[in-house]
Amino acid sequence: MTPARKLTVTALAGGIGASKLLLGLYGAMDPHALTVIVNTGDDIVLHGLKISPDLDIVTYTLAGVVNPATGWGMRGETFHFLKRLGIYGREIWFNLGDRDLATHIHRTDLLAHGKTLSQAAESIRHALGVKSRILPMSDQPIPTIMETRDGNMHFQEYLIKHRTEPGIRGIHFSGIKQAHAAPGVLEAICDADRVIICPSNPLISIGPILAVPRVREQLRARKESVIAVCPIVGGKSLKGPSDKMLIQLGCGSSASAVAKLYADFTGTFVIDRRDSSQEPAIRALGMKVAILPTVMKTYADKRRLARALLAL
Ligand code: FO1
């Protein structure tokens, strides 16, 4: 057994970008010692179904059933159900697959019978054979609302229905002040040997988790053990619209711009070799800097980065 196998790790995660690193961690350490705290700001109710995209992306990825072409939904998916819904004149911009549908029905039914989102997530990950704990950031709905020049809209409408076209002026997390961290979230941050912030969108994936009452405070208390992997490489997002959103909100799209957002609670900030010129600026923010290959194309890349993080 390598020293890395004895470590307990808590990871904060969004969806597709995070899942690459999570898969690497899952293979590089004892998966039972990994806890993932997942963004639920993307959650939405459509056609009466409670959909939790990031929880499902993480669970499907670790279970080995995710669609490898999209990074969301299930491998070998079909869309007969969605086509039938379209016949009734319903909006079908959100692509719910036939296999994926079973997850949404199961979760919606559990919630309707008084179970929590945490209990639903636990039921789904157990059924799919995932060994790591997967915790929603909160059991209360905290939808991410994009404030755009075309008005306020749910994040999924902005991302999928409007293809991130409306310019954004702000973002808020509806109901965040009244929300609580889900059971186990604060403890997982407090107790882990390492806390890893996955390379997810800092504004709409990690941002909602940080906004849950007491989460940021708990991370600050563990600052020396917090490692954040930058999702921006060479000024561009590794995945999704992070770069465009950071620019529109006046943060700038660079590794050091993300570092500024994380400086109060991060001990070590991980950047790619391409951004090594930004090391002094990031160090000046009071963080250590690790320069590692952060672009993960293959499974070997994912494991290599995971091992390097565990060895820091
Ligand atoms: N992303 C898309 O770009 N288009 C879709 O139609 C879509 C459907 C979808 C269905 C279930 C699911 O769990 C995720 C889905 N996603 C889709 C991904 C998701 O909207 C986002 O990537 C995440 O919310 C951001 O992490």
Short mmCIF file of C-alpha atoms and ligand atoms in Angstrom, two decimals:
data_model
loop_
_atom_site.label_atom_id
_atom_site.label_comp_id
_atom_site.label_asym_id
_atom_site.label_seq_id
_atom_site.Cartn_x
_atom_site.Cartn_y
_atom_site.Cartn_z
CA MET A 1 0.00 0.00 0.00
CA THR A 2 1.42 3.42 -0.99
CA PRO A 3 1.25 6.36 1.46
CA ALA A 4 -1.28 8.00 -0.90
CA ARG A 5 -3.74 5.14 -0.28
CA LYS A 6 -4.04 6.04 3.42
CA LEU A 7 -5.03 9.65 2.77
CA THR A 8 -8.59 10.84 3.15
CA VAL A 9 -9.60 13.36 0.53
CA THR A 10 -12.63 15.61 0.21
CA ALA A 11 -13.17 17.11 -3.24
CA LEU A 12 -15.43 20.02 -4.17
CA ALA A 13 -16.85 19.42 -7.61
CA GLY A 14 -19.04 20.66 -10.43
CA GLY A 15 -19.80 18.34 -13.33
CA ILE A 16 -17.76 17.38 -16.39
CA GLY A 17 -14.45 19.19 -15.65
CA ALA A 18 -14.38 17.89 -12.08
CA SER A 19 -15.24 14.33 -13.09
CA LYS A 20 -12.01 13.94 -15.04
CA LEU A 21 -9.94 14.59 -11.94
CA LEU A 22 -12.32 12.60 -9.73
CA LEU A 23 -11.88 9.55 -11.96
CA GLY A 24 -8.11 9.95 -11.58
CA LEU A 25 -8.43 10.19 -7.79
CA TYR A 26 -10.78 7.20 -7.73
CA GLY A 27 -8.05 5.13 -9.41
CA ALA A 28 -5.07 6.63 -7.58
CA MET A 29 -6.26 6.25 -3.96
CA ASP A 30 -8.56 4.08 -1.88
CA PRO A 31 -11.94 5.19 -3.32
CA HIS A 32 -13.61 4.58 0.05
CA ALA A 33 -11.41 7.38 1.45
CA LEU A 34 -12.74 9.89 -1.10
CA THR A 35 -15.74 12.14 -0.38
CA VAL A 36 -17.11 14.38 -3.13
CA ILE A 37 -19.16 17.48 -2.30
CA VAL A 38 -21.16 18.37 -5.41
CA ASN A 39 -22.71 21.58 -6.69
CA THR A 40 -26.52 21.44 -6.83
CA GLY A 41 -27.06 24.99 -8.10
CA ASP A 42 -27.58 23.46 -11.57
CA ASP A 43 -30.49 21.35 -10.32
CA ILE A 44 -33.77 21.95 -12.08
CA VAL A 45 -37.31 20.57 -12.10
CA LEU A 46 -38.50 19.73 -15.63
CA HIS A 47 -41.63 17.75 -16.58
CA GLY A 48 -42.19 17.23 -12.84
CA LEU A 49 -38.79 15.52 -12.46
CA LYS A 50 -36.04 16.65 -10.11
CA ILE A 51 -32.84 16.67 -12.17
CA SER A 52 -29.43 16.98 -10.49
CA PRO A 53 -26.95 17.19 -13.38
CA ASP A 54 -23.70 17.50 -11.45
CA LEU A 55 -24.59 14.77 -8.94
CA ASP A 56 -25.43 12.48 -11.86
CA ILE A 57 -22.36 13.39 -13.91
CA VAL A 58 -20.08 12.60 -10.95
CA THR A 59 -21.95 9.39 -10.07
CA TYR A 60 -22.15 8.10 -13.64
CA THR A 61 -18.47 8.90 -14.24
CA LEU A 62 -17.28 7.03 -11.14
CA ALA A 63 -19.66 4.17 -11.95
CA GLY A 64 -18.22 3.93 -15.48
CA VAL A 65 -21.61 4.46 -17.16
CA VAL A 66 -21.29 8.08 -18.31
CA ASN A 67 -21.60 8.91 -21.99
CA PRO A 68 -17.95 9.41 -22.97
CA ALA A 69 -18.84 11.61 -25.96
CA THR A 70 -20.72 14.26 -23.94
CA GLY A 71 -19.48 13.76 -20.37
CA TRP A 72 -23.13 13.86 -19.18
CA GLY A 73 -25.98 11.36 -19.49
CA MET A 74 -25.54 7.64 -19.93
CA ARG A 75 -23.47 5.58 -22.33
CA GLY A 76 -25.57 4.07 -25.16
CA GLU A 77 -28.42 6.51 -24.51
CA THR A 78 -31.61 6.85 -26.61
CA PHE A 79 -34.16 9.69 -26.56
CA HIS A 80 -37.55 8.11 -27.40
CA PHE A 81 -39.19 9.49 -24.24
CA LEU A 82 -38.08 13.04 -25.04
CA LYS A 83 -39.38 12.82 -28.62
CA ARG A 84 -42.76 11.66 -27.29
CA LEU A 85 -42.84 14.60 -24.85
CA GLY A 86 -42.23 16.95 -27.80
CA ILE A 87 -45.41 15.64 -29.45
CA TYR A 88 -47.38 17.13 -26.54
CA GLY A 89 -45.83 20.52 -27.28
CA ARG A 90 -43.52 20.45 -24.28
CA GLU A 91 -40.15 22.19 -24.32
CA ILE A 92 -37.46 19.62 -25.02
CA TRP A 93 -34.28 21.71 -25.03
CA PHE A 94 -32.91 19.73 -22.09
CA ASN A 95 -31.93 16.32 -23.45
CA LEU A 96 -33.23 13.74 -21.02
CA GLY A 97 -32.30 10.25 -22.17
CA ASP A 98 -34.34 7.11 -21.68
CA ARG A 99 -31.76 5.43 -19.40
CA ASP A 100 -31.06 8.64 -17.49
CA LEU A 101 -34.80 9.02 -16.93
CA ALA A 102 -34.81 6.11 -14.47
CA THR A 103 -32.47 8.10 -12.18
CA HIS A 104 -34.70 11.19 -12.28
CA ILE A 105 -37.87 9.16 -11.61
CA HIS A 106 -36.20 7.33 -8.71
CA ARG A 107 -34.88 10.56 -7.15
CA THR A 108 -38.16 12.45 -7.65
CA ASP A 109 -40.15 9.63 -6.07
CA LEU A 110 -37.80 9.40 -3.06
CA LEU A 111 -38.15 13.16 -2.51
CA ALA A 112 -41.93 12.94 -2.86
CA HIS A 113 -41.90 10.31 -0.11
CA GLY A 114 -40.03 12.55 2.32
CA LYS A 115 -36.43 11.47 1.68
CA THR A 116 -33.71 14.12 1.33
CA LEU A 117 -31.55 14.83 -1.71
CA SER A 118 -28.59 13.38 0.25
CA GLN A 119 -30.52 10.14 0.79
CA ALA A 120 -31.45 10.01 -2.89
CA ALA A 121 -27.81 10.59 -3.92
CA GLU A 122 -26.70 7.84 -1.52
CA SER A 123 -29.29 5.41 -2.93
CA ILE A 124 -28.20 6.12 -6.52
CA ARG A 125 -24.45 5.83 -5.91
CA HIS A 126 -24.92 2.59 -3.95
CA ALA A 127 -27.08 1.08 -6.68
CA LEU A 128 -24.46 2.01 -9.31
CA GLY A 129 -21.63 0.56 -7.22
CA VAL A 130 -19.73 3.79 -6.53
CA LYS A 131 -17.39 3.33 -3.56
CA SER A 132 -16.80 7.00 -2.74
CA ARG A 133 -19.25 9.14 -0.77
CA ILE A 134 -21.10 11.64 -2.95
CA LEU A 135 -22.75 14.48 -1.01
CA PRO A 136 -24.92 17.25 -2.44
CA MET A 137 -23.77 20.64 -1.11
CA SER A 138 -27.21 21.13 0.46
CA ASP A 139 -30.53 19.32 0.75
CA GLN A 140 -32.41 22.54 0.01
CA PRO A 141 -32.88 23.76 -3.57
CA ILE A 142 -30.48 26.67 -4.28
CA PRO A 143 -30.90 27.35 -8.01
CA THR A 144 -28.17 29.36 -9.72
CA ILE A 145 -29.78 32.37 -11.40
CA MET A 146 -27.95 34.14 -14.20
CA GLU A 147 -28.60 37.88 -14.34
CA THR A 148 -28.38 38.60 -18.06
CA ARG A 149 -29.18 41.49 -20.36
CA ASP A 150 -32.24 39.44 -21.41
CA GLY A 151 -33.41 39.13 -17.80
CA ASN A 152 -32.83 36.62 -15.02
CA MET A 153 -32.87 32.96 -15.95
CA HIS A 154 -32.02 29.56 -14.46
CA PHE A 155 -28.46 28.44 -15.21
CA GLN A 156 -29.63 25.51 -17.39
CA GLU A 157 -31.76 27.87 -19.51
CA TYR A 158 -28.74 30.15 -19.94
CA LEU A 159 -26.39 27.25 -20.74
CA ILE A 160 -28.53 25.01 -22.92
CA LYS A 161 -31.64 26.83 -24.13
CA HIS A 162 -29.78 30.11 -24.82
CA ARG A 163 -26.32 28.57 -25.46
CA THR A 164 -24.62 31.11 -23.11
CA GLU A 165 -25.43 33.86 -25.63
CA PRO A 166 -26.98 36.49 -23.30
CA GLY A 167 -24.30 38.69 -21.71
CA ILE A 168 -24.21 38.26 -17.95
CA ARG A 169 -24.15 41.05 -15.34
CA GLY A 170 -24.27 38.97 -12.20
CA ILE A 171 -25.07 35.59 -10.67
CA HIS A 172 -27.00 34.74 -7.53
CA PHE A 173 -27.94 31.57 -5.72
CA SER A 174 -31.62 31.75 -4.88
CA GLY A 175 -32.42 30.84 -1.25
CA ILE A 176 -28.74 30.53 -0.22
CA LYS A 177 -29.13 32.50 3.03
CA GLN A 178 -31.75 30.11 4.41
CA ALA A 179 -29.94 26.97 3.20
CA HIS A 180 -27.73 24.64 5.23
CA ALA A 181 -24.86 22.41 4.24
CA ALA A 182 -26.09 18.84 3.71
CA PRO A 183 -25.32 16.28 6.45
CA GLY A 184 -21.62 15.39 6.43
CA VAL A 185 -20.45 18.31 4.26
CA LEU A 186 -18.83 20.46 6.95
CA GLU A 187 -17.40 17.38 8.70
CA ALA A 188 -15.93 16.12 5.41
CA ILE A 189 -14.10 19.43 4.95
CA CYS A 190 -12.99 19.52 8.58
CA ASP A 191 -11.80 15.90 8.82
CA ALA A 192 -10.09 15.17 5.48
CA ASP A 193 -6.31 15.08 5.17
CA ARG A 194 -6.61 17.01 1.90
CA VAL A 195 -9.36 19.14 0.43
CA ILE A 196 -9.17 19.39 -3.35
CA ILE A 197 -11.04 22.03 -5.32
CA CYS A 198 -11.59 20.39 -8.71
CA PRO A 199 -10.96 22.27 -11.97
CA SER A 200 -14.58 23.39 -12.28
CA ASN A 201 -16.09 26.76 -13.16
CA PRO A 202 -15.25 28.99 -10.17
CA LEU A 203 -18.41 31.09 -10.62
CA ILE A 204 -21.20 28.58 -11.19
CA SER A 205 -19.78 25.22 -10.03
CA ILE A 206 -17.48 25.92 -7.07
CA GLY A 207 -19.08 29.34 -6.34
CA PRO A 208 -22.44 27.88 -5.18
CA ILE A 209 -20.70 25.39 -2.83
CA LEU A 210 -18.59 28.20 -1.32
CA ALA A 211 -21.75 30.26 -0.83
CA VAL A 212 -23.48 27.62 1.32
CA PRO A 213 -23.42 28.98 4.89
CA ARG A 214 -20.29 27.95 6.86
CA VAL A 215 -18.56 26.16 3.93
CA ARG A 216 -16.11 28.96 3.08
CA GLU A 217 -15.41 29.55 6.77
CA GLN A 218 -14.69 25.83 7.24
CA LEU A 219 -12.31 25.85 4.25
CA ARG A 220 -10.48 28.90 5.63
CA ALA A 221 -9.89 26.97 8.83
CA ARG A 222 -8.21 24.21 6.74
CA LYS A 223 -6.36 26.58 4.39
CA GLU A 224 -3.01 24.76 4.57
CA SER A 225 -4.68 21.50 3.45
CA VAL A 226 -6.69 23.02 0.60
CA ILE A 227 -5.38 22.45 -2.93
CA ALA A 228 -7.20 24.15 -5.83
CA VAL A 229 -6.69 23.05 -9.43
CA CYS A 230 -7.09 25.95 -11.84
CA PRO A 231 -9.74 25.41 -14.56
CA ILE A 232 -8.23 28.11 -16.80
CA VAL A 233 -5.17 27.22 -18.89
CA GLY A 234 -3.54 29.79 -21.16
CA GLY A 235 -6.50 32.14 -20.60
CA LYS A 236 -9.07 29.56 -21.80
CA SER A 237 -11.47 27.26 -19.95
CA LEU A 238 -10.55 23.59 -19.81
CA LYS A 239 -14.29 22.93 -20.24
CA GLY A 240 -17.38 25.11 -20.65
CA PRO A 241 -17.90 28.87 -20.54
CA SER A 242 -15.77 29.82 -17.48
CA ASP A 243 -13.47 32.11 -19.52
CA LYS A 244 -16.33 34.04 -21.12
CA MET A 245 -18.18 34.39 -17.81
CA LEU A 246 -15.08 35.55 -15.92
CA ILE A 247 -14.46 38.23 -18.58
CA GLN A 248 -18.09 39.41 -18.62
CA LEU A 249 -18.09 39.77 -14.83
CA GLY A 250 -14.87 41.80 -14.93
CA CYS A 251 -12.60 39.23 -13.25
CA GLY A 252 -10.43 38.56 -16.33
CA SER A 253 -9.75 35.10 -17.67
CA SER A 254 -6.42 33.93 -16.30
CA ALA A 255 -5.02 31.57 -13.70
CA SER A 256 -4.27 34.50 -11.39
CA ALA A 257 -7.86 35.78 -11.75
CA VAL A 258 -9.14 32.43 -10.44
CA ALA A 259 -6.43 32.42 -7.75
CA LYS A 260 -7.78 35.79 -6.48
CA LEU A 261 -11.24 34.25 -6.08
CA TYR A 262 -9.79 31.38 -3.99
CA ALA A 263 -6.96 33.16 -2.12
CA ASP A 264 -8.64 33.35 1.30
CA PHE A 265 -9.09 29.57 1.69
CA THR A 266 -6.50 27.91 -0.58
CA GLY A 267 -3.04 26.82 0.60
CA THR A 268 -1.73 25.52 -2.73
CA PHE A 269 -2.89 26.68 -6.15
CA VAL A 270 -2.15 24.32 -9.03
CA ILE A 271 -1.49 25.79 -12.46
CA ASP A 272 -0.43 24.34 -15.78
CA ARG A 273 3.08 24.77 -17.17
CA ARG A 274 1.68 27.16 -19.77
CA ASP A 275 0.81 29.61 -16.99
CA SER A 276 4.12 29.41 -15.11
CA SER A 277 4.75 33.13 -15.74
CA GLN A 278 1.85 33.84 -13.34
CA GLU A 279 3.50 32.05 -10.44
CA PRO A 280 4.89 35.24 -8.76
CA ALA A 281 1.51 37.01 -8.95
CA ILE A 282 -0.23 34.00 -7.38
CA ARG A 283 2.42 33.64 -4.66
CA ALA A 284 1.89 37.31 -3.85
CA LEU A 285 -1.71 36.41 -2.97
CA GLY A 286 -0.37 34.25 -0.12
CA MET A 287 -0.60 30.80 -1.70
CA LYS A 288 1.98 28.17 -2.61
CA VAL A 289 2.01 27.37 -6.32
CA ALA A 290 2.39 23.90 -7.85
CA ILE A 291 3.03 23.64 -11.58
CA LEU A 292 1.61 20.39 -12.99
CA PRO A 293 0.16 19.15 -16.28
CA THR A 294 -3.52 19.96 -15.64
CA VAL A 295 -4.95 19.19 -19.10
CA MET A 296 -6.45 15.69 -18.80
CA LYS A 297 -7.23 14.00 -22.11
CA THR A 298 -6.61 10.33 -21.30
CA TYR A 299 -7.25 8.19 -18.24
CA ALA A 300 -3.47 8.11 -17.74
CA ASP A 301 -3.43 11.95 -17.61
CA LYS A 302 -6.19 11.90 -14.97
CA ARG A 303 -4.38 9.41 -12.76
CA ARG A 304 -1.06 11.21 -13.19
CA LEU A 305 -2.52 14.53 -12.03
CA ALA A 306 -4.35 12.80 -9.16
CA ARG A 307 -1.15 11.11 -7.98
CA ALA A 308 0.77 14.37 -8.20
CA LEU A 309 -1.88 16.13 -6.09
CA LEU A 310 -1.85 13.36 -3.50
CA ALA A 311 1.94 13.61 -3.31
CA LEU A 312 2.03 17.40 -2.81
N1 FO1 B 1 -25.80 19.52 -21.29
C1 FO1 B 1 -26.02 20.01 -22.52
O1 FO1 B 1 -25.18 20.73 -23.05
N2 FO1 B 1 -27.19 19.72 -23.20
C2 FO1 B 1 -28.15 18.92 -22.66
O2 FO1 B 1 -29.20 18.73 -23.28
C3 FO1 B 1 -27.91 18.36 -21.37
C4 FO1 B 1 -28.79 17.46 -20.79
C5 FO1 B 1 -28.46 16.87 -19.56
C6 FO1 B 1 -29.29 15.89 -19.01
C7 FO1 B 1 -28.99 15.31 -17.80
C8 FO1 B 1 -27.82 15.68 -17.13
O3 FO1 B 1 -27.52 15.13 -15.95
C9 FO1 B 1 -26.98 16.64 -17.67
C10 FO1 B 1 -27.28 17.23 -18.89
N3 FO1 B 1 -26.42 18.18 -19.46
C11 FO1 B 1 -26.69 18.70 -20.71
C12 FO1 B 1 -25.23 18.64 -18.76
C13 FO1 B 1 -25.51 19.78 -17.79
O4 FO1 B 1 -26.47 20.68 -18.19
C14 FO1 B 1 -24.30 20.68 -17.53
O5 FO1 B 1 -23.13 20.27 -18.13
C15 FO1 B 1 -24.05 20.82 -16.08
O6 FO1 B 1 -25.16 21.27 -15.37
C16 FO1 B 1 -22.86 21.72 -15.79
O7 FO1 B 1 -22.06 20.99 -14.98
#
